[in-house]
PDB file of C-alpha atoms in Angstrom:
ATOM      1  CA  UNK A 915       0.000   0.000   0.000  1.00  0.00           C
ATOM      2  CA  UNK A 916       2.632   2.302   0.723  1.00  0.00           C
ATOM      3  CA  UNK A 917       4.506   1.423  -2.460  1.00  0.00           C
ATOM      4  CA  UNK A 918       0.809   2.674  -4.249  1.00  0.00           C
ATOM      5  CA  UNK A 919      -0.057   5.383  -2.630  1.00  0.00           C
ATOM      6  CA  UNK A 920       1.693   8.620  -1.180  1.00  0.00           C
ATOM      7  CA  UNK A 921       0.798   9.299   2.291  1.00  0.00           C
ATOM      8  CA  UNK A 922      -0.527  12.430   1.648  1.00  0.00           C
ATOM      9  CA  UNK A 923      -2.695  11.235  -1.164  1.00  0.00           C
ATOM     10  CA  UNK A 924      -5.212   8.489   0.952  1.00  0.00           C
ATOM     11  CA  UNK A 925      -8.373  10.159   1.620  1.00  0.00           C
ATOM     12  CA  UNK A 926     -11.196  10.381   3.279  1.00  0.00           C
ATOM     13  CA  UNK A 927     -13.218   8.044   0.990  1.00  0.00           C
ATOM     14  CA  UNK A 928     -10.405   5.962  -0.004  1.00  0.00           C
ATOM     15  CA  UNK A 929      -9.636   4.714   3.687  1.00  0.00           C
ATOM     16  CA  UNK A 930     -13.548   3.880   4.524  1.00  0.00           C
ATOM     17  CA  UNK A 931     -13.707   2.275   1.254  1.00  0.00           C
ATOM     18  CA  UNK A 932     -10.612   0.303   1.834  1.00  0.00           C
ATOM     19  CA  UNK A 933     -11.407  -0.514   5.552  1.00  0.00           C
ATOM     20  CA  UNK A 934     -15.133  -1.522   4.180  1.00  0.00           C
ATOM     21  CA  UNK A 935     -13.898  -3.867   1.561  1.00  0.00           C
ATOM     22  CA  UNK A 936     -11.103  -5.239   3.642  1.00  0.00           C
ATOM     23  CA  UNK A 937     -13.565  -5.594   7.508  1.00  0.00           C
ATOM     24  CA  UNK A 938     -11.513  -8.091   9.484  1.00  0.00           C
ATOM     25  CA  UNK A 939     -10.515 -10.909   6.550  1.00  0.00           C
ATOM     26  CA  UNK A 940      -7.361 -11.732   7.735  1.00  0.00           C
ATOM     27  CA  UNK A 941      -6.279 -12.144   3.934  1.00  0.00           C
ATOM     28  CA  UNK A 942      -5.481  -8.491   4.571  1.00  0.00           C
ATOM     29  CA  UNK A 943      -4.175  -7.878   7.476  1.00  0.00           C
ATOM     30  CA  UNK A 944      -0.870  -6.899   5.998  1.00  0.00           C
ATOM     31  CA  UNK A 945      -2.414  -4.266   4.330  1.00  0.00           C
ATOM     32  CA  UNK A 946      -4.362  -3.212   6.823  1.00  0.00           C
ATOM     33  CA  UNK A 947      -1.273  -2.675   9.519  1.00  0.00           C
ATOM     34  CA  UNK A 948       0.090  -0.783   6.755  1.00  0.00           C
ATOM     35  CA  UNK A 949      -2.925   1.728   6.387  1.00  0.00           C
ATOM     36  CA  UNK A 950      -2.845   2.053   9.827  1.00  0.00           C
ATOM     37  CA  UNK A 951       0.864   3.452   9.972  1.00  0.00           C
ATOM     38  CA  UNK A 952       0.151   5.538   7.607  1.00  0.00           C
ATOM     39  CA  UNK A 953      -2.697   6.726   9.049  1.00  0.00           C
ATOM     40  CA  UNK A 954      -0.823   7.629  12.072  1.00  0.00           C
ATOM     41  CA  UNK A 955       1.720   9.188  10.391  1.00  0.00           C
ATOM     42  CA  UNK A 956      -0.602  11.650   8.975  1.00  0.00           C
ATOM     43  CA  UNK A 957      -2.408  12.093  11.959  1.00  0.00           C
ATOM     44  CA  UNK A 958       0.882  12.854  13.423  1.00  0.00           C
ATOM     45  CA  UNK A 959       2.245  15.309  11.460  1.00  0.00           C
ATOM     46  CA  UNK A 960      -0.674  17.455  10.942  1.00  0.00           C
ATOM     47  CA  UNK A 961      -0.788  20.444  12.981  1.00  0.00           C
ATOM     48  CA  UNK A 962      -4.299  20.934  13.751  1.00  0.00           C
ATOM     49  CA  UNK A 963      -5.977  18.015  12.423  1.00  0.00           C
ATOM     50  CA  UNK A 964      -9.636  19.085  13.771  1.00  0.00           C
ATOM     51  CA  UNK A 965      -9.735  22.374  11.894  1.00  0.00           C
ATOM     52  CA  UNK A 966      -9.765  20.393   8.747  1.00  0.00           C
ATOM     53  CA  UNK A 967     -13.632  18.805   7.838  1.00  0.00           C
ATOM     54  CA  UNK A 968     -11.554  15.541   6.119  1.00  0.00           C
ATOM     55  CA  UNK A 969      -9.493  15.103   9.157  1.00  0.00           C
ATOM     56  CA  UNK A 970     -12.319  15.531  11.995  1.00  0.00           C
ATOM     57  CA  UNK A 971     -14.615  12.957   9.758  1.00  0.00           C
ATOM     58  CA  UNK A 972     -12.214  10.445   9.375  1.00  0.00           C
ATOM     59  CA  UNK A 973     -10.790  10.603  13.699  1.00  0.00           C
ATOM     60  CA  UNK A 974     -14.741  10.289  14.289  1.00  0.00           C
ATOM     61  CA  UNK A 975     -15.232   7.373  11.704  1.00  0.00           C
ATOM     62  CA  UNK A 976     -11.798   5.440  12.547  1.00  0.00           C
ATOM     63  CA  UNK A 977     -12.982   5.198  16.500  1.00  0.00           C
ATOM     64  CA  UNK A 978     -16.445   3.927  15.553  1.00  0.00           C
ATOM     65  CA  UNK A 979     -15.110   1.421  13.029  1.00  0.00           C
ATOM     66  CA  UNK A 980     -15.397  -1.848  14.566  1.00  0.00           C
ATOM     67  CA  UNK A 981     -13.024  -3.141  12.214  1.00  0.00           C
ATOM     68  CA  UNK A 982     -10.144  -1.233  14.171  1.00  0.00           C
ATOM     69  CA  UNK A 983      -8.345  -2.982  17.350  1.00  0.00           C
ATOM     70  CA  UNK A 984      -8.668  -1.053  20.805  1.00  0.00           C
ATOM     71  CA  UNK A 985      -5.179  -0.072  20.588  1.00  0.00           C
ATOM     72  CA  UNK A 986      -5.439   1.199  17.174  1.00  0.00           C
ATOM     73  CA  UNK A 987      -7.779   4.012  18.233  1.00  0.00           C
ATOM     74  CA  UNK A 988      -5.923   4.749  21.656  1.00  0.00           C
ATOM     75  CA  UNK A 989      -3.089   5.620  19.095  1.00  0.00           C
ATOM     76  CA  UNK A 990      -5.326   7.872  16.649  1.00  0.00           C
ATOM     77  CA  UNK A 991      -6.699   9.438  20.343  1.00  0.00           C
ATOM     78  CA  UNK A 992      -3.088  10.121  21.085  1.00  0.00           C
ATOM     79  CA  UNK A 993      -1.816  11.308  17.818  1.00  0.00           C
ATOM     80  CA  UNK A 994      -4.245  14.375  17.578  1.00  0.00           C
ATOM     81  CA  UNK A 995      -2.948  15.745  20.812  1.00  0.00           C
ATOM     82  CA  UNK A 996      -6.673  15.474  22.552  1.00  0.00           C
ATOM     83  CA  UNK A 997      -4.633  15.602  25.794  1.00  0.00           C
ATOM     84  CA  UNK A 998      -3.571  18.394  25.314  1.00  0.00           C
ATOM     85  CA  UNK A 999      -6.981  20.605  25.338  1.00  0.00           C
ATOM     86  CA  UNK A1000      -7.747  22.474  28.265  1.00  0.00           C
ATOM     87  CA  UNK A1001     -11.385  20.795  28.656  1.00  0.00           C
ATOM     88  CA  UNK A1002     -10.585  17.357  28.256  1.00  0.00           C
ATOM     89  CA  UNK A1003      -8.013  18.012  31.041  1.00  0.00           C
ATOM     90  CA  UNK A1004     -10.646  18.936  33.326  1.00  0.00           C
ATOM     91  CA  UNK A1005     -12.325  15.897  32.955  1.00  0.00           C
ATOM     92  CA  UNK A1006     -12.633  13.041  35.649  1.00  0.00           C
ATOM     93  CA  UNK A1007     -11.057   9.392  34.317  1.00  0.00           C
ATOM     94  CA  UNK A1008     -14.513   8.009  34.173  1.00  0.00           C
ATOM     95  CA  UNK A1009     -15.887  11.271  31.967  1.00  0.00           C
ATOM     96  CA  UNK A1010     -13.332  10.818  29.838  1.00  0.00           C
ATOM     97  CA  UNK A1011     -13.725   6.972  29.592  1.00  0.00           C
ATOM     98  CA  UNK A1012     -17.372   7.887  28.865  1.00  0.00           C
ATOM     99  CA  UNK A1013     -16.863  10.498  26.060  1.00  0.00           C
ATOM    100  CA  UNK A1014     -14.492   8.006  24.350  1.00  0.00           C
ATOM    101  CA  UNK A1015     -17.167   5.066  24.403  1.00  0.00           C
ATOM    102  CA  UNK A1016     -19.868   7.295  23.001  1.00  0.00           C
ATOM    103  CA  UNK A1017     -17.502   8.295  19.929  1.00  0.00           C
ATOM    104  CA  UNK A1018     -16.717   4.494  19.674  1.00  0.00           C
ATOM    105  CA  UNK A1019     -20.318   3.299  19.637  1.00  0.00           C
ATOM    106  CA  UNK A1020     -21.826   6.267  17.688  1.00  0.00           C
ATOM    107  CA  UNK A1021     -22.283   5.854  13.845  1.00  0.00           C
ATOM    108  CA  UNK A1022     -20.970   9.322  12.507  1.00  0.00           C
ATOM    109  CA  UNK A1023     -20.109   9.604   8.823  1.00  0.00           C
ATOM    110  CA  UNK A1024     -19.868   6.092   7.839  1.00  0.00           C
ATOM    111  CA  UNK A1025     -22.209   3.483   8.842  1.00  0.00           C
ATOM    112  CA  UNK A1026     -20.059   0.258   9.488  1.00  0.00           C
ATOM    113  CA  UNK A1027     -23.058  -1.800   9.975  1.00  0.00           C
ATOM    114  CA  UNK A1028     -24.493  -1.900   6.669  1.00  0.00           C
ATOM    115  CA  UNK A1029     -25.047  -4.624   4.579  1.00  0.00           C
ATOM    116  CA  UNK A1030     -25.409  -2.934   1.192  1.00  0.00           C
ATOM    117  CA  UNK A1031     -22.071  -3.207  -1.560  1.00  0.00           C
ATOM    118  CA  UNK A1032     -19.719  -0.521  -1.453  1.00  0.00           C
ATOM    119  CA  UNK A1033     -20.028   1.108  -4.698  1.00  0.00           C
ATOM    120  CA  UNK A1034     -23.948   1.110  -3.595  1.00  0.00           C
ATOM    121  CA  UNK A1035     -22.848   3.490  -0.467  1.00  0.00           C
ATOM    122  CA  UNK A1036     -20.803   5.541  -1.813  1.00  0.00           C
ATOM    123  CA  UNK A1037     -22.908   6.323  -4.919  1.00  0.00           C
ATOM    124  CA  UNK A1038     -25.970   7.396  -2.075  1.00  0.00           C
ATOM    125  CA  UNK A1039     -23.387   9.542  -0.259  1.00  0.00           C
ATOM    126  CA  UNK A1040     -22.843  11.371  -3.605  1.00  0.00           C
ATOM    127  CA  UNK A1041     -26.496  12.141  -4.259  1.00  0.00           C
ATOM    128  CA  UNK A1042     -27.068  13.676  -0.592  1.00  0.00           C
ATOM    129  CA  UNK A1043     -26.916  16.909   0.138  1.00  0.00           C
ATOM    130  CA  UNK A1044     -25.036  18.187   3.634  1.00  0.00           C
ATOM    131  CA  UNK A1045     -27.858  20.926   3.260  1.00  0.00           C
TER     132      UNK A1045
END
């Protein structure tokens, strides 16, 4: 994957479709550890990752993907910094244990559970309207 694709050139709709067509078949999970390091990487090395839409949709779909380990999304949670913002500071172990499980078990941009084909999703999120 690396050899295919330049880090800064996997998108938005290219990861979910990837992480959709892959789920957990572990006929791919070499490809899949290598989507996630680049995934960290960019999440890494941008500097404010939540003042870009692409960036905030993707953090919020990557913790609710149930294809994703635990550890996985710790490391996504630690890579934008969240630690680092003055209100999640001020909140107790269990309100922050809380928030996180929310965001894990909330379908936000992508919805992981459905059965429909790919192609079939992503032609519907073409024809809808944010307005």
């Amino acid at each position: 994957m690396e050899d295919c694709y330049e880090h800064d050139k996997i998108e938005y709709f290219l990861v979910v479709s990837i992480l959709f067509y892959i789920g957990n078949d572990a006929f791919f999970i070499n490809q899949k550890t290598q989507l996630e390091k680049i995934l960290l990487d960019r999440f890494t090395t941008v500097k404010s990752p939540f003042n870009r839409a692409d960036f905030t949709c993707l953090f919020f779909d990557l913790l609710s993907c149930p294809f994703l380990t635990n550890a996985f999304k710790n490391k996504i949670v630690l890579a934008v910094r969240i630690e680092e913002k003055e209100k999640y500071r001020q909140l107790s172990e269990k309100e922050k244990a809380a928030v996180k499980k929310e965001i894990c078990n909330h379908q936000w941009f992508t919805d992981w559970n459905a059965r429909d084909d790919i192609a079939v999703l992503l032609e519907k999120k073409k024809f809808i309207t944010p307005y």
